[in-house]
Coordinates of C-alpha atoms in Angstrom, one line a residue:
Chain A
M1069 CA -130.9 -26.3 -136.4
K1070 CA -131.8 -22.7 -135.9
M1071 CA -131.8 -23.3 -132.2
L1072 CA -128.4 -24.8 -132.5
G1073 CA -127.2 -21.8 -134.4
R1074 CA -128.6 -19.5 -131.8
I1075 CA -127.1 -21.5 -129.0
Q1076 CA -123.7 -21.5 -130.8
F1077 CA -124.1 -17.8 -131.3
L1078 CA -124.9 -17.2 -127.7
F1079 CA -122.0 -19.5 -126.6
L1080 CA -119.7 -17.6 -128.8
L1081 CA -121.0 -14.4 -127.4
V1082 CA -120.4 -15.6 -123.9
L1083 CA -117.0 -16.8 -124.8
L1084 CA -116.1 -13.6 -126.6
S1085 CA -117.5 -11.1 -124.2
P1086 CA -114.7 -11.6 -121.6
A1087 CA -112.2 -11.2 -124.3
A1088 CA -114.1 -8.3 -125.6
R1089 CA -114.4 -7.0 -122.1
A1090 CA -110.8 -7.7 -121.6
Q1091 CA -110.0 -6.0 -124.9
V1092 CA -112.2 -3.1 -123.9
E1093 CA -110.6 -3.0 -120.5
T1094 CA -107.1 -3.2 -122.2
D1095 CA -108.2 -0.4 -124.5
D1096 CA -109.3 1.6 -121.5
T1097 CA -106.1 0.9 -119.7
V1098 CA -104.1 1.9 -122.7
E1099 CA -106.2 5.0 -123.0
R1100 CA -105.7 5.8 -119.4
E1101 CA -102.0 5.2 -119.6
E1102 CA -101.7 7.3 -122.7
G1103 CA -103.7 10.0 -121.0
S1104 CA -101.5 9.8 -118.0
R1105 CA -98.4 10.0 -120.1
L1106 CA -99.8 12.9 -122.0
E1107 CA -100.6 14.6 -118.8
D1108 CA -97.1 13.9 -117.5
F1109 CA -95.7 15.2 -120.8
D1110 CA -97.8 18.3 -120.6
R1111 CA -96.7 18.8 -117.0
R1112 CA -93.1 18.5 -117.9
L1113 CA -93.5 20.7 -120.9
A1114 CA -95.1 23.3 -118.7
E1115 CA -92.2 23.0 -116.3
Q1116 CA -89.6 23.3 -119.1
Q1117 CA -91.4 26.3 -120.4
G1118 CA -91.4 27.8 -117.0
L1119 CA -87.7 27.2 -116.7
I1120 CA -87.1 28.7 -120.2
E1121 CA -89.1 31.7 -119.3
A1122 CA -87.2 32.1 -116.1
Q1123 CA -83.9 31.8 -117.9
Q1124 CA -85.1 34.3 -120.5
E1125 CA -85.9 36.7 -117.8
Q1126 CA -82.5 36.1 -116.3
I1127 CA -80.8 36.7 -119.6
A1128 CA -82.8 39.9 -120.1
A1129 CA -81.7 41.1 -116.7
Q1130 CA -78.1 40.2 -117.4
Q1131 CA -78.3 42.0 -120.8
E1132 CA -79.7 45.0 -119.1
A1133 CA -76.9 44.9 -116.5
L1134 CA -74.3 44.4 -119.4
E1135 CA -75.8 47.4 -121.2
E1136 CA -75.5 49.4 -118.0
Q1137 CA -71.9 48.4 -117.6
K1138 CA -71.1 49.2 -121.2
G1139 CA -72.7 52.6 -120.6
R1140 CA -70.5 53.1 -117.5
I1141 CA -67.4 52.0 -119.3
T1142 CA -68.2 54.3 -122.2
G1143 CA -68.8 57.1 -119.8
L1144 CA -65.5 56.4 -117.9
S1145 CA -63.7 56.1 -121.2
E1146 CA -65.1 59.5 -122.3
E1147 CA -64.1 60.9 -118.9
L1148 CA -60.6 59.6 -119.2
E1149 CA -60.3 60.9 -122.8
A1150 CA -61.7 64.3 -121.7
Q1151 CA -59.1 64.3 -118.9
Q1152 CA -56.3 63.4 -121.4
L1153 CA -57.5 66.0 -123.8
E1154 CA -57.5 68.6 -121.0
E1155 CA -53.9 67.6 -120.1
L1156 CA -52.7 67.9 -123.7
E1157 CA -54.6 71.2 -124.1
G1158 CA -52.9 72.5 -121.0
E1159 CA -49.5 71.7 -122.5
L1160 CA -50.4 73.6 -125.6
E1161 CA -51.6 76.8 -123.8
G1162 CA -48.4 78.4 -122.6
G1163 CA -46.7 75.1 -121.9
E1164 CA -48.0 74.9 -118.4
H1165 CA -47.1 71.8 -116.5
K1166 CA -50.0 69.7 -115.5
A1167 CA -50.0 67.7 -112.3
S1168 CA -49.2 64.0 -112.3
R1169 CA -47.2 64.0 -115.5
L1170 CA -46.4 60.4 -116.1
M1171 CA -42.9 59.2 -116.7
N1172 CA -42.3 56.4 -119.2
I1173 CA -40.1 53.5 -118.2
Y1174 CA -38.9 50.9 -120.6
G1175 CA -35.7 49.1 -121.5
F1176 CA -34.0 46.2 -123.1
F1177 CA -31.7 43.3 -122.1
D1178 CA -30.1 40.4 -123.9
L1179 CA -28.7 37.0 -123.1
T1180 CA -26.1 35.4 -125.4
F1181 CA -24.9 31.8 -125.6
T1182 CA -21.4 32.1 -126.8
K1183 CA -18.5 29.9 -127.8
N1184 CA -15.1 31.1 -128.9
F1185 CA -12.9 28.8 -130.8
L1186 CA -9.3 29.9 -130.0
G1187 CA -6.0 28.1 -130.3
D1188 CA -4.5 26.9 -127.0
D1189 CA -1.8 29.6 -127.1
S1190 CA -3.9 32.3 -128.8
P1191 CA -3.0 35.8 -127.8
Y1192 CA -6.7 36.7 -128.0
M1193 CA -7.3 34.8 -124.7
I1194 CA -6.0 37.9 -123.1
A1195 CA -9.4 39.5 -123.7
T1196 CA -11.8 36.6 -123.6
H1197 CA -12.4 33.0 -122.8
Q1198 CA -12.8 29.9 -124.9
T1199 CA -15.3 27.9 -122.9
T1200 CA -19.0 27.9 -123.8
S1201 CA -21.1 30.2 -121.7
F1202 CA -24.3 32.0 -121.2
V1203 CA -23.5 35.7 -121.0
F1204 CA -25.9 38.3 -119.5
S1205 CA -24.1 41.4 -120.6
R1206 CA -26.5 44.3 -119.9
L1207 CA -29.9 45.5 -118.8
N1208 CA -30.7 49.1 -119.9
L1209 CA -33.5 51.1 -118.4
Y1210 CA -34.9 54.3 -119.8
F1211 CA -36.8 57.0 -118.0
D1212 CA -38.3 59.6 -120.2
S1213 CA -40.7 62.4 -119.6
Q1214 CA -42.4 65.0 -121.8
M1215 CA -42.8 67.7 -119.3
T1216 CA -44.2 70.3 -121.6
E1217 CA -44.8 70.6 -125.3
T1218 CA -41.1 71.7 -125.8
L1219 CA -39.3 70.3 -122.8
S1220 CA -38.4 66.7 -122.3
A1221 CA -35.9 64.7 -120.3
L1222 CA -34.3 61.3 -120.9
A1223 CA -32.1 59.1 -118.8
E1224 CA -30.7 55.8 -119.8
F1225 CA -29.0 53.5 -117.3
R1226 CA -27.0 50.4 -117.9
F1227 CA -27.0 47.7 -115.2
S1228 CA -24.2 45.2 -115.4
F1229 CA -22.6 42.5 -113.3
L1230 CA -19.2 44.1 -114.1
P1231 CA -16.7 44.7 -112.7
H1232 CA -17.1 41.2 -111.1
G1233 CA -14.9 38.9 -113.2
Y1234 CA -12.9 41.6 -114.8
E1235 CA -9.2 40.6 -115.2
T1236 CA -7.2 43.6 -114.1
N1237 CA -3.8 42.1 -114.4
L1238 CA -2.1 39.1 -116.1
E1239 CA 0.9 37.3 -114.8
V1240 CA 3.9 37.7 -117.1
V1241 CA 6.5 35.0 -117.0
G1242 CA 9.9 35.8 -118.5
P1243 CA 11.9 33.4 -120.8
T1244 CA 13.8 32.1 -117.8
G1245 CA 10.5 31.1 -116.0
E1246 CA 10.5 33.9 -113.5
T1247 CA 7.4 36.0 -112.9
I1248 CA 8.1 39.6 -113.8
P1249 CA 7.5 41.7 -110.6
G1250 CA 4.3 43.6 -110.5
T1251 CA 2.5 41.2 -112.9
E1252 CA 0.6 38.9 -110.7
Y1253 CA -2.8 37.7 -112.0
E1254 CA -5.7 39.7 -110.6
R1255 CA -9.4 39.4 -111.2
V1256 CA -12.1 41.5 -109.6
D1257 CA -14.3 39.7 -107.1
T1258 CA -17.2 41.7 -105.8
T1259 CA -18.6 39.0 -103.6
V1260 CA -19.7 40.4 -100.2
L1261 CA -21.3 38.9 -97.2
N1262 CA -24.4 40.4 -95.7
P1263 CA -23.6 40.5 -92.0
V1264 CA -27.3 40.3 -91.1
S1265 CA -28.6 37.5 -93.4
L1266 CA -25.2 35.9 -93.9
E1267 CA -26.0 35.6 -97.6
F1268 CA -23.4 36.2 -100.2
S1269 CA -24.1 38.7 -103.0
R1270 CA -22.0 39.8 -106.0
T1271 CA -22.4 43.5 -106.5
G1272 CA -22.5 45.0 -110.0
T1273 CA -22.5 48.4 -111.6
V1274 CA -25.0 51.1 -112.6
Y1275 CA -23.6 53.1 -115.5
I1276 CA -25.2 56.2 -116.8
E1277 CA -25.3 55.9 -120.6
R1278 CA -27.0 59.3 -121.0
A1279 CA -29.1 61.8 -119.1
H1280 CA -30.1 65.0 -120.7
L1281 CA -32.8 67.7 -121.0
T1282 CA -34.0 68.7 -124.5
Y1283 CA -35.6 72.0 -125.3
A1284 CA -37.3 71.8 -128.8
P1285 CA -39.1 75.0 -129.8
F1286 CA -38.7 74.3 -133.5
D1287 CA -37.8 71.5 -135.8
W1288 CA -34.8 73.4 -137.1
L1289 CA -33.5 74.5 -133.6
Q1290 CA -33.3 72.3 -130.6
V1291 CA -30.9 72.3 -127.6
L1292 CA -29.8 69.3 -125.5
V1293 CA -27.8 69.6 -122.3
G1294 CA -26.3 66.8 -120.3
R1295 CA -24.6 63.5 -121.1
Y1296 CA -25.5 62.4 -124.6
L1297 CA -24.6 59.8 -127.2
T1298 CA -22.4 61.3 -129.9
P1299 CA -24.7 61.9 -132.8
Y1300 CA -22.5 60.2 -135.4
G1301 CA -22.9 57.2 -137.7
I1302 CA -25.7 54.6 -137.6
W1303 CA -24.6 52.1 -134.9
N1304 CA -23.9 54.6 -132.1
V1305 CA -27.5 55.9 -132.4
D1306 CA -29.1 52.5 -132.8
H1307 CA -26.9 50.9 -130.0
G1308 CA -29.6 48.6 -128.6
P1309 CA -29.6 44.8 -129.3
T1310 CA -33.2 44.8 -130.4
V1311 CA -32.4 47.5 -133.0
I1312 CA -29.1 46.3 -134.4
L1313 CA -29.0 43.3 -136.7
T1314 CA -25.9 41.7 -135.2
T1315 CA -25.1 40.4 -131.7
A1316 CA -22.5 42.9 -131.0
V1317 CA -21.4 46.4 -132.2
P1318 CA -18.6 46.7 -134.7
Y1319 CA -15.0 46.8 -133.6
M1320 CA -14.7 50.6 -134.4
Q1321 CA -17.2 51.1 -131.6
I1322 CA -15.4 48.8 -129.2
R1323 CA -12.2 50.7 -129.9
E1324 CA -14.1 54.0 -129.5
L1325 CA -12.4 55.7 -132.4
V1326 CA -15.1 58.3 -132.0
P1327 CA -16.0 59.2 -128.4
L1328 CA -19.3 57.3 -128.0
A1329 CA -20.8 59.8 -125.5
Q1330 CA -20.0 63.3 -124.4
T1331 CA -20.9 65.6 -121.5
G1332 CA -21.8 69.1 -122.6
V1333 CA -24.2 70.8 -124.9
Q1334 CA -25.6 69.9 -128.3
V1335 CA -27.5 72.2 -130.7
F1336 CA -29.3 70.3 -133.4
G1337 CA -32.2 70.5 -135.8
R1338 CA -33.9 69.3 -138.9
L1339 CA -34.7 71.1 -142.2
F1340 CA -37.0 69.8 -144.9
P1341 CA -35.8 70.7 -148.4
T1342 CA -38.8 68.7 -149.7
D1343 CA -41.4 66.5 -148.1
R1344 CA -39.2 63.5 -148.7
L1345 CA -35.9 65.0 -147.9
F1346 CA -34.6 65.5 -144.3
F1347 CA -31.5 67.5 -143.6
D1348 CA -30.1 67.1 -140.1
Y1349 CA -27.3 69.0 -138.4
A1350 CA -25.8 68.9 -134.9
I1351 CA -23.1 70.9 -133.2
T1352 CA -21.5 69.4 -130.2
L1353 CA -19.6 71.1 -127.5
S1354 CA -18.3 69.0 -124.6
N1355 CA -15.5 68.0 -122.2
G1356 CA -14.3 65.9 -125.1
R1357 CA -12.4 62.7 -124.3
G1358 CA -10.6 62.3 -121.0
P1359 CA -10.0 59.8 -118.2
I1360 CA -12.8 61.3 -116.2
D1361 CA -14.6 63.3 -118.8
T1362 CA -18.0 62.2 -117.5
I1363 CA -17.4 64.3 -114.4
W1364 CA -14.5 66.7 -115.1
D1365 CA -12.5 68.0 -118.0
L1366 CA -8.8 67.9 -117.1
D1367 CA -7.9 70.6 -119.6
D1368 CA -9.4 73.9 -120.8
N1369 CA -9.8 72.7 -124.3
K1370 CA -13.3 71.6 -125.2
G1371 CA -14.2 69.0 -127.8
V1372 CA -16.2 70.4 -130.7
G1373 CA -18.1 68.4 -133.3
L1374 CA -20.3 68.9 -136.4
K1375 CA -22.7 66.4 -137.9
L1376 CA -24.5 66.7 -141.2
K1377 CA -26.9 64.2 -142.6
L1378 CA -29.2 64.0 -145.6
R1379 CA -31.9 61.4 -145.7
Y1380 CA -34.5 60.6 -148.4
E1381 CA -37.6 58.5 -147.7
H1382 CA -40.4 57.4 -149.9
D1383 CA -42.6 54.3 -149.4
R1384 CA -40.2 51.3 -148.9
V1385 CA -37.1 53.1 -150.2
S1386 CA -34.8 55.2 -148.0
F1387 CA -31.3 56.5 -148.5
A1388 CA -29.1 58.4 -146.0
I1389 CA -25.6 59.8 -146.1
G1390 CA -24.0 61.5 -143.2
A1391 CA -20.7 62.8 -141.7
Y1392 CA -19.3 63.8 -138.4
G1393 CA -16.2 65.8 -137.7
Y1394 CA -14.6 66.2 -134.3
Y1395 CA -11.7 68.0 -132.8
G1396 CA -10.6 67.7 -129.1
T1397 CA -7.8 67.1 -126.7
F1398 CA -7.2 64.3 -124.2
T1399 CA -5.3 65.1 -121.0
D1400 CA -4.5 63.0 -118.0
I1401 CA -2.8 64.4 -114.9
K1402 CA -1.6 63.4 -111.5
K1403 CA -1.5 65.7 -108.4
M1404 CA 1.5 65.9 -106.2
I1405 CA 2.2 67.7 -103.0
Q1406 CA 5.6 69.3 -103.0
M1407 CA 6.7 69.4 -99.4
E1408 CA 9.0 72.3 -98.5
A1409 CA 12.2 71.5 -96.6
D1410 CA 11.5 74.4 -94.2
D1411 CA 7.8 73.6 -93.7
P1412 CA 7.4 69.8 -94.3
G1413 CA 3.9 69.8 -92.8
S1414 CA 2.5 72.3 -95.3
L1415 CA 0.1 71.0 -97.9
S1416 CA -0.1 74.3 -99.8
N1417 CA 2.3 73.4 -102.6
V1418 CA 0.2 71.3 -104.9
K1419 CA 1.6 70.5 -108.3
I1420 CA -0.2 69.1 -111.4
Q1421 CA 1.8 67.0 -113.7
T1422 CA 0.5 66.0 -117.1
T1423 CA 1.0 62.2 -117.6
D1424 CA -0.6 61.9 -121.1
A1425 CA -1.9 64.3 -123.7
Y1426 CA -2.8 64.3 -127.3
R1427 CA -4.9 66.2 -129.8
E1428 CA -7.2 64.3 -132.0
C1429 CA -9.0 65.1 -135.2
I1430 CA -11.7 62.7 -136.3
G1431 CA -13.7 62.3 -139.5
A1432 CA -16.5 59.8 -139.8
G1433 CA -19.0 59.0 -142.5
D1434 CA -22.0 56.7 -143.0
V1435 CA -24.2 55.5 -145.8
L1436 CA -27.5 53.6 -145.4
L1437 CA -29.6 52.3 -148.3
E1438 CA -32.9 50.4 -147.7
V1439 CA -34.9 49.1 -150.6
N1440 CA -37.8 46.7 -150.2
G1441 CA -36.3 45.0 -147.1
V1442 CA -32.7 45.0 -148.4
R1443 CA -30.4 46.9 -146.1
L1444 CA -26.9 48.0 -147.1
Q1445 CA -25.0 50.1 -144.6
T1446 CA -21.4 51.2 -144.2
E1447 CA -19.4 53.4 -141.9
F1448 CA -15.8 54.6 -141.8
V1449 CA -13.7 56.5 -139.3
L1450 CA -10.4 58.2 -139.6
Q1451 CA -8.9 59.3 -136.3
Y1452 CA -5.6 61.1 -136.2
S1453 CA -4.0 61.6 -132.7
D1454 CA -1.1 64.0 -132.3
R1455 CA 0.8 63.2 -129.1
T1456 CA 1.7 66.3 -127.1
A1457 CA 3.2 64.6 -124.1
A1458 CA 5.5 61.6 -123.6
T1459 CA 3.7 58.5 -122.5
L1460 CA 5.0 55.0 -121.7
I1461 CA 3.4 52.2 -123.6
E1462 CA 3.1 49.1 -121.5
P1463 CA 3.9 46.5 -124.1
E1464 CA 6.9 48.4 -125.3
F1465 CA 8.0 48.9 -121.8
L1466 CA 7.8 45.2 -121.1
R1467 CA 9.8 44.4 -124.3
L1468 CA 12.5 46.8 -123.2
L1469 CA 12.5 45.3 -119.7
Q1470 CA 13.1 41.9 -121.2
E1471 CA 16.0 43.2 -123.4
E1472 CA 17.5 45.3 -120.6
P1473 CA 16.5 44.2 -117.2
G1474 CA 16.2 47.2 -115.0
Y1475 CA 15.3 49.4 -117.9
A1476 CA 13.9 52.7 -116.5
G1477 CA 14.0 55.0 -119.5
P1478 CA 10.9 56.4 -121.2
H1479 CA 9.4 55.4 -124.5
Y1480 CA 7.3 57.8 -126.4
Y1481 CA 3.9 57.0 -127.7
A1482 CA 3.9 57.9 -131.4
D1483 CA 1.3 59.9 -133.3
N1484 CA -1.3 57.6 -134.8
L1485 CA -3.7 57.4 -137.7
A1486 CA -6.5 54.9 -137.0
K1487 CA -8.6 53.8 -139.9
S1488 CA -11.7 51.6 -139.7
Y1489 CA -14.6 50.7 -141.8
Y1490 CA -17.3 48.0 -142.1
V1491 CA -19.9 47.0 -144.7
L1492 CA -23.1 45.3 -143.6
L1493 CA -25.7 43.7 -146.0
G1494 CA -29.0 42.3 -144.7
W1495 CA -32.2 41.2 -146.4
E1496 CA -35.6 40.9 -144.7
L1497 CA -37.0 37.9 -146.5
P1498 CA -40.4 38.6 -148.2
L1499 CA -42.1 35.6 -146.5
R1500 CA -45.1 37.4 -144.9
Q1501 CA -47.7 35.6 -146.8
W1502 CA -46.4 32.3 -145.4
I1503 CA -45.2 33.1 -141.9
G1504 CA -47.3 36.1 -141.0
Q1505 CA -45.6 38.8 -139.0
V1506 CA -42.4 37.0 -138.2
R1507 CA -39.4 38.8 -139.8
I1508 CA -36.4 36.9 -140.9
T1509 CA -33.2 38.7 -142.0
P1510 CA -30.0 37.0 -143.0
Y1511 CA -27.0 39.3 -142.9
A1512 CA -23.3 39.4 -143.4
M1513 CA -20.7 42.0 -142.4
Y1514 CA -17.0 42.7 -143.2
E1515 CA -14.9 45.0 -141.0
H1516 CA -11.4 46.3 -141.5
N1517 CA -9.7 47.9 -138.6
L1518 CA -6.3 49.5 -138.3
S1519 CA -6.7 51.0 -134.8
H1520 CA -3.0 51.4 -133.9
E1521 CA 0.0 51.6 -136.2
A1522 CA 2.4 50.5 -133.5
I1523 CA 0.4 47.8 -131.7
E1524 CA -0.6 45.2 -134.3
M1525 CA -2.6 43.2 -131.9
L1526 CA -5.2 45.9 -131.8
N1527 CA -5.7 45.6 -135.5
A1528 CA -7.9 43.0 -137.2
R1529 CA -10.3 42.1 -139.9
F1530 CA -13.6 40.4 -139.2
L1531 CA -16.1 38.5 -141.2
T1532 CA -19.5 37.9 -139.6
W1533 CA -22.7 36.3 -140.8
G1534 CA -25.9 35.4 -139.2
L1535 CA -29.7 35.3 -139.0
N1536 CA -31.9 37.7 -137.2
V1537 CA -35.4 36.5 -136.5
K1538 CA -38.1 38.8 -135.0
P1539 CA -41.1 36.7 -133.9
S1540 CA -42.6 39.9 -132.4
P1541 CA -41.7 43.6 -132.3
F1542 CA -40.4 43.0 -128.7
V1543 CA -38.0 40.0 -129.2
A1544 CA -35.1 39.5 -131.5
L1545 CA -33.4 36.1 -131.8
K1546 CA -30.0 36.0 -133.5
A1547 CA -27.6 33.2 -134.6
E1548 CA -24.2 34.4 -135.7
G1549 CA -20.8 33.1 -136.6
G1550 CA -17.6 35.0 -137.1
I1551 CA -14.0 34.8 -138.0
L1552 CA -11.2 37.2 -137.0
F1553 CA -8.3 37.7 -139.4
P1554 CA -5.3 39.1 -137.5
T1555 CA -3.1 41.5 -139.3
E1556 CA -0.1 40.9 -137.0
E1557 CA 2.6 38.9 -138.6
G1558 CA 3.4 35.7 -136.9
V1559 CA -0.1 35.3 -135.4
N1560 CA -1.5 32.2 -137.1
D1561 CA -4.6 31.9 -134.9
R1562 CA -7.8 32.8 -136.6
P1563 CA -10.4 32.9 -133.8
K1564 CA -13.9 31.8 -134.6
S1565 CA -17.0 32.5 -132.7
L1566 CA -20.6 31.3 -132.4
H1567 CA -23.2 33.4 -130.7
L1568 CA -26.9 32.7 -130.1
Q1569 CA -28.6 35.7 -128.7
M1570 CA -32.1 36.6 -127.4
A1571 CA -32.7 40.4 -127.2
V1572 CA -35.8 41.7 -125.5
F1573 CA -37.4 45.2 -125.5
F1574 CA -40.0 45.8 -122.7
Chain B
M1304 CA -72.6 70.7 -177.9
R1305 CA -73.7 69.2 -174.6
L1306 CA -71.4 66.2 -175.3
L1307 CA -68.4 68.6 -175.8
L1308 CA -69.3 70.4 -172.6
L1309 CA -69.4 67.1 -170.7
I1310 CA -66.0 66.0 -172.1
A1311 CA -64.5 69.4 -171.2
V1312 CA -65.8 69.1 -167.6
L1313 CA -64.5 65.5 -167.2
L1314 CA -61.0 66.6 -168.6
L1315 CA -60.8 69.6 -166.3
Y1316 CA -62.2 67.9 -163.2
P1317 CA -61.2 64.2 -163.4
T1318 CA -61.8 63.7 -159.7
A1319 CA -65.4 64.5 -160.2
I1320 CA -65.9 61.1 -161.6
V1321 CA -64.4 59.4 -158.6
A1322 CA -67.3 58.5 -156.3
E1323 CA -67.0 59.4 -152.7
S1324 CA -67.2 56.5 -150.3
P1325 CA -68.2 56.6 -146.6
D1326 CA -65.1 54.6 -146.0
D1327 CA -62.7 57.2 -147.4
I1328 CA -60.4 58.5 -144.7
L1329 CA -60.5 62.2 -144.1
I1330 CA -57.4 63.9 -142.7
I1331 CA -58.7 66.5 -140.3
A1332 CA -57.0 69.3 -138.4
N1333 CA -58.0 71.8 -135.8
K1334 CA -59.5 74.9 -137.3
G1335 CA -56.6 77.0 -135.8
V1336 CA -54.1 75.2 -138.2
S1337 CA -53.1 77.5 -141.0
A1338 CA -52.4 74.7 -143.5
K1339 CA -55.0 74.2 -146.2
S1340 CA -53.7 70.9 -147.3
V1341 CA -51.1 68.2 -146.4
T1342 CA -49.2 65.7 -148.6
M1343 CA -49.0 62.0 -147.6
D1344 CA -45.3 62.3 -147.1
E1345 CA -45.8 65.2 -144.7
L1346 CA -48.5 63.4 -142.9
R1347 CA -46.4 60.3 -142.5
A1348 CA -43.5 62.4 -141.2
M1349 CA -45.9 63.9 -138.6
F1350 CA -47.2 60.6 -137.3
L1351 CA -43.8 59.1 -137.2
K1352 CA -42.6 62.2 -135.3
K1353 CA -40.0 63.1 -137.9
R1354 CA -41.6 66.4 -138.3
K1355 CA -42.9 68.3 -135.2
Q1356 CA -44.1 71.5 -136.8
W1357 CA -46.5 72.6 -139.5
K1358 CA -44.8 74.3 -142.5
Q1359 CA -46.8 77.4 -141.7
G1360 CA -45.7 77.4 -138.1
G1361 CA -47.0 75.9 -134.8
N1362 CA -46.5 72.5 -133.3
V1363 CA -48.1 69.4 -134.7
V1364 CA -50.1 67.3 -132.3
P1365 CA -50.8 64.0 -134.2
I1366 CA -53.6 61.9 -132.7
H1367 CA -54.1 58.3 -133.6
A1368 CA -57.2 56.2 -133.6
K1369 CA -57.3 53.5 -131.0
K1370 CA -54.8 50.7 -131.5
G1371 CA -56.4 47.7 -133.1
S1372 CA -59.3 49.6 -134.7
P1373 CA -60.1 49.1 -138.4
L1374 CA -59.6 52.9 -138.9
R1375 CA -56.1 52.7 -137.4
H1376 CA -55.2 49.7 -139.4
Q1377 CA -56.3 51.4 -142.7
F1378 CA -54.3 54.5 -141.8
Q1379 CA -51.2 52.4 -141.0
L1380 CA -51.4 50.6 -144.4
R1381 CA -52.4 53.5 -146.6
V1382 CA -50.4 56.4 -145.1
L1383 CA -47.7 55.0 -142.9
K1384 CA -47.0 52.1 -145.3
M1385 CA -46.7 49.8 -142.3
N1386 CA -48.6 47.0 -140.8
P1387 CA -49.3 47.1 -137.0
D1388 CA -46.3 45.0 -136.1
E1389 CA -44.0 47.2 -138.2
E1390 CA -45.4 50.3 -136.4
D1391 CA -44.8 48.7 -133.0
T1392 CA -41.2 47.8 -134.1
Y1393 CA -40.7 51.4 -135.4
W1394 CA -41.7 52.9 -132.0
N1395 CA -39.7 50.3 -130.0
D1396 CA -36.6 51.3 -132.1
Q1397 CA -37.3 55.0 -131.7
Q1398 CA -37.5 54.6 -128.0
V1399 CA -34.1 52.9 -127.9
R1400 CA -32.5 55.4 -130.2
H1401 CA -34.1 58.7 -129.0
G1402 CA -36.5 58.0 -126.1
L1403 CA -39.3 58.9 -128.5
G1404 CA -42.7 57.3 -128.0
P1405 CA -45.8 57.1 -130.2
P1406 CA -48.5 59.8 -130.5
P1407 CA -51.5 59.7 -128.2
E1408 CA -54.6 57.8 -129.3
F1409 CA -58.2 58.6 -128.8
G1410 CA -61.5 56.9 -129.6
Y1411 CA -63.2 60.1 -130.7
G1412 CA -60.8 61.7 -133.2
L1413 CA -63.3 64.4 -134.2
K1414 CA -63.7 65.6 -130.7
A1415 CA -60.0 65.5 -129.9
V1416 CA -59.1 67.5 -133.0
F1417 CA -61.9 70.0 -132.3
K1418 CA -60.4 70.7 -128.9
L1419 CA -56.6 70.6 -129.4
K1420 CA -54.7 73.4 -131.1
G1421 CA -52.4 72.2 -133.8
S1422 CA -53.8 68.7 -133.8
V1423 CA -54.2 66.4 -136.8
S1424 CA -56.0 63.1 -137.0
Y1425 CA -58.1 61.0 -139.3
I1426 CA -61.7 59.7 -139.4
Y1427 CA -64.0 57.9 -141.8
R1428 CA -66.0 60.2 -144.1
K1429 CA -69.2 58.9 -142.6
D1430 CA -68.2 60.3 -139.2
F1431 CA -67.4 63.8 -140.5
R1432 CA -69.5 66.7 -139.3
E1433 CA -69.4 70.0 -141.2
G1434 CA -68.0 73.1 -139.5
V1435 CA -66.3 71.3 -136.6
V1436 CA -62.8 70.7 -138.1
K1437 CA -61.0 71.3 -141.4
V1438 CA -60.2 68.7 -143.9
L1439 CA -56.7 68.7 -145.3
A1440 CA -56.7 65.6 -147.5
V1441 CA -58.7 62.6 -148.5
V1442 CA -57.3 59.1 -148.6
P1443 CA -59.6 57.2 -150.9
R1444 CA -60.9 53.8 -149.9
G1445 CA -58.3 51.3 -151.2

C-alpha cells in the first residue's frame, strides 16, 4: 500500500512535471515578454523624452528669438517716436519746416438707390427722372497739410460724372403742336473714343470745392485765404454725407440762397467767455456771387459778410445759436467789339454791356440743441435781391411768345424776397447695451421754401423722414422717404421719393 | 481736543481722506507751460482741438496715449465723455468739416511731454516721475 502510494505519487510527479515545466516555461515566456515590453516601453519613453527635450530647446530658442524681435520692435518704435518728437519739436521752435512733411489724404463718397414717384405729367420731371436708379453723385477728396505750427493748407475736390447726362435744353411744343424754334431737346454726352485703344470713355468733372491757406497764430485771430465754404449755418459746414443725417442737403442749400462758397479772405477766431462757452466770429471779404466768381469778379463791389456764433457744451448737452449777414452785388456782362465804319478791321473798340445785375442783402440764422442724443436743429434764410439791371426771364418770355408770336420786347426781373427755413429732429436711440457701437437715429425734417415770388414752381414745402444707421464711424446707411408739397396753384402732383443711401468716409 | 482737531482737518481738507490710487490719471504738462491747473472742460476742448492755446499764452500740443490702450480708453470715457467709436466719428466729422485731424499719439507720454514745449498729456499715477513734468490735474480712478 505504501508502495502503491509512492508509485502514485511518483506517477503524479512525472505527469505534473511537464505541466509544471510548461507552466514554468510559460511563466518564463511571459516574464520575458513582459520584460521585452517594458524594455520597449522604456525605449519609447526615452525617445519621447528626447523629442520633448528637443522641442523644449526649440521653444526656448524661438522665445529667445521672439524676445530679440520684441526688443528690436521696441527699439524701432522708440526711434520712430523720437523722430516724431523731433519733428514736432522743430515745429515749435520758430516754426521751421521739417523735411518730408506728410500730407493727409482722405475723403468720402456715396451711392444712393432712388425712386421718385411723379405723376405722368408732373412738371417736376423737368429736373429729375421717375425711374428707379442707383446714383453715384460724388466722390470728394481732401488734401491737407499742417506745414508748421501756425500754417496749414486744405484742398477739397469733388469728382463727378457730370456734366454727362445733364439736360441742357427741353423741347417746347406750342398749343398748335409746333416746336418753338430754339427749343430742341439737348443732353450732354461726354462719350469719347480713345483713338489708340478704341475704348469708349465718358469723361466727368473735377470741381474745386475749396482750397485755402490758413494762418492761425492765436485762437482769437486766424486768417484764411483762398476759396472757402461760407461759414454760415450748420449744413453748409457739415456738407458731407457721412456727417449730415439726411440723404441730401435742404432745398435752401440747393437754391443757394446764401453763396455756398466764396473766393477771397476770411478773418475768424474764437473767444472763451467761460470754459464751456465758445464765441466764434468770422468776417468774409470776397468776389461775392457772380457767373464766374470762382475766377473773376465782374464788378468792383466785393461781397462782405459777418458771422457770429455762441456755443455751450457740457457733457452730453450742447446748444449753439448763430447768425450770418451778407451784402454783395451780382453782375453779368458780355463783351462786344464795336467796329468803326472807317476802320472795320480794328479790334480796339471793346465795349462791355451789363446783361444782369442785382444787389443782395442776406440774413441767416441757425440753432442747434443736442441733449443726450436728441438733436433739434433749425436754420432760416432771408435773401432780398434788388434788381439794378433789366433782365429777361425765360419762362415769362416764353409765355409772352405764346400770347404774341414774334414778341421781342423786354421783361424786367422783379426785386425778390426769398424766405426759407427748415426744422430737423433726430434721436440717437439709447440701444448701446444691446447692439454695441451701432448708432441708430430716426429723424424727420420739415422745410418751407419761398425762393421766388414770381416763379411759383421754384417754391415748395418738403416733409422728409428716415433712419440713419452707423454700423461704424466710417459708414452711414440711410433710408429716407419724402413728400413735396408744391405751393403753385393748379399743380396737384405731390411727388414722393424713396432713397436708400450708403455714405463712406475713408 | 484731538478729536476736534481731527474733525477740523477733515472739514478743511476733505480730499485728504480720498486715497490715492496708482490707476488715477494725472494730467501732465511740459514744465514750460505757465498754467498751474486745468479744468476738465478746458482739457476736453484742447484734446478735441476746439482750443489751441493755453489761457496764459502759448500753443497747446495735446498728446494722446496709443489708440486702443487702456489709458487712452479711460481718458476717452472720463475726460472726453466719449467711447472709442464716438471719438473716431468725431474726428471723421471734423475732417469733413474743417480738414482737422486728431492729436498725435505716443507710447511714452512722460517722455513726449518732457521734450515738447506747450504739450499736455496724461499718464497713470504709477508711471509718474517727480521733477520731470508738472501735474495740472488728477482724474481719480472711476
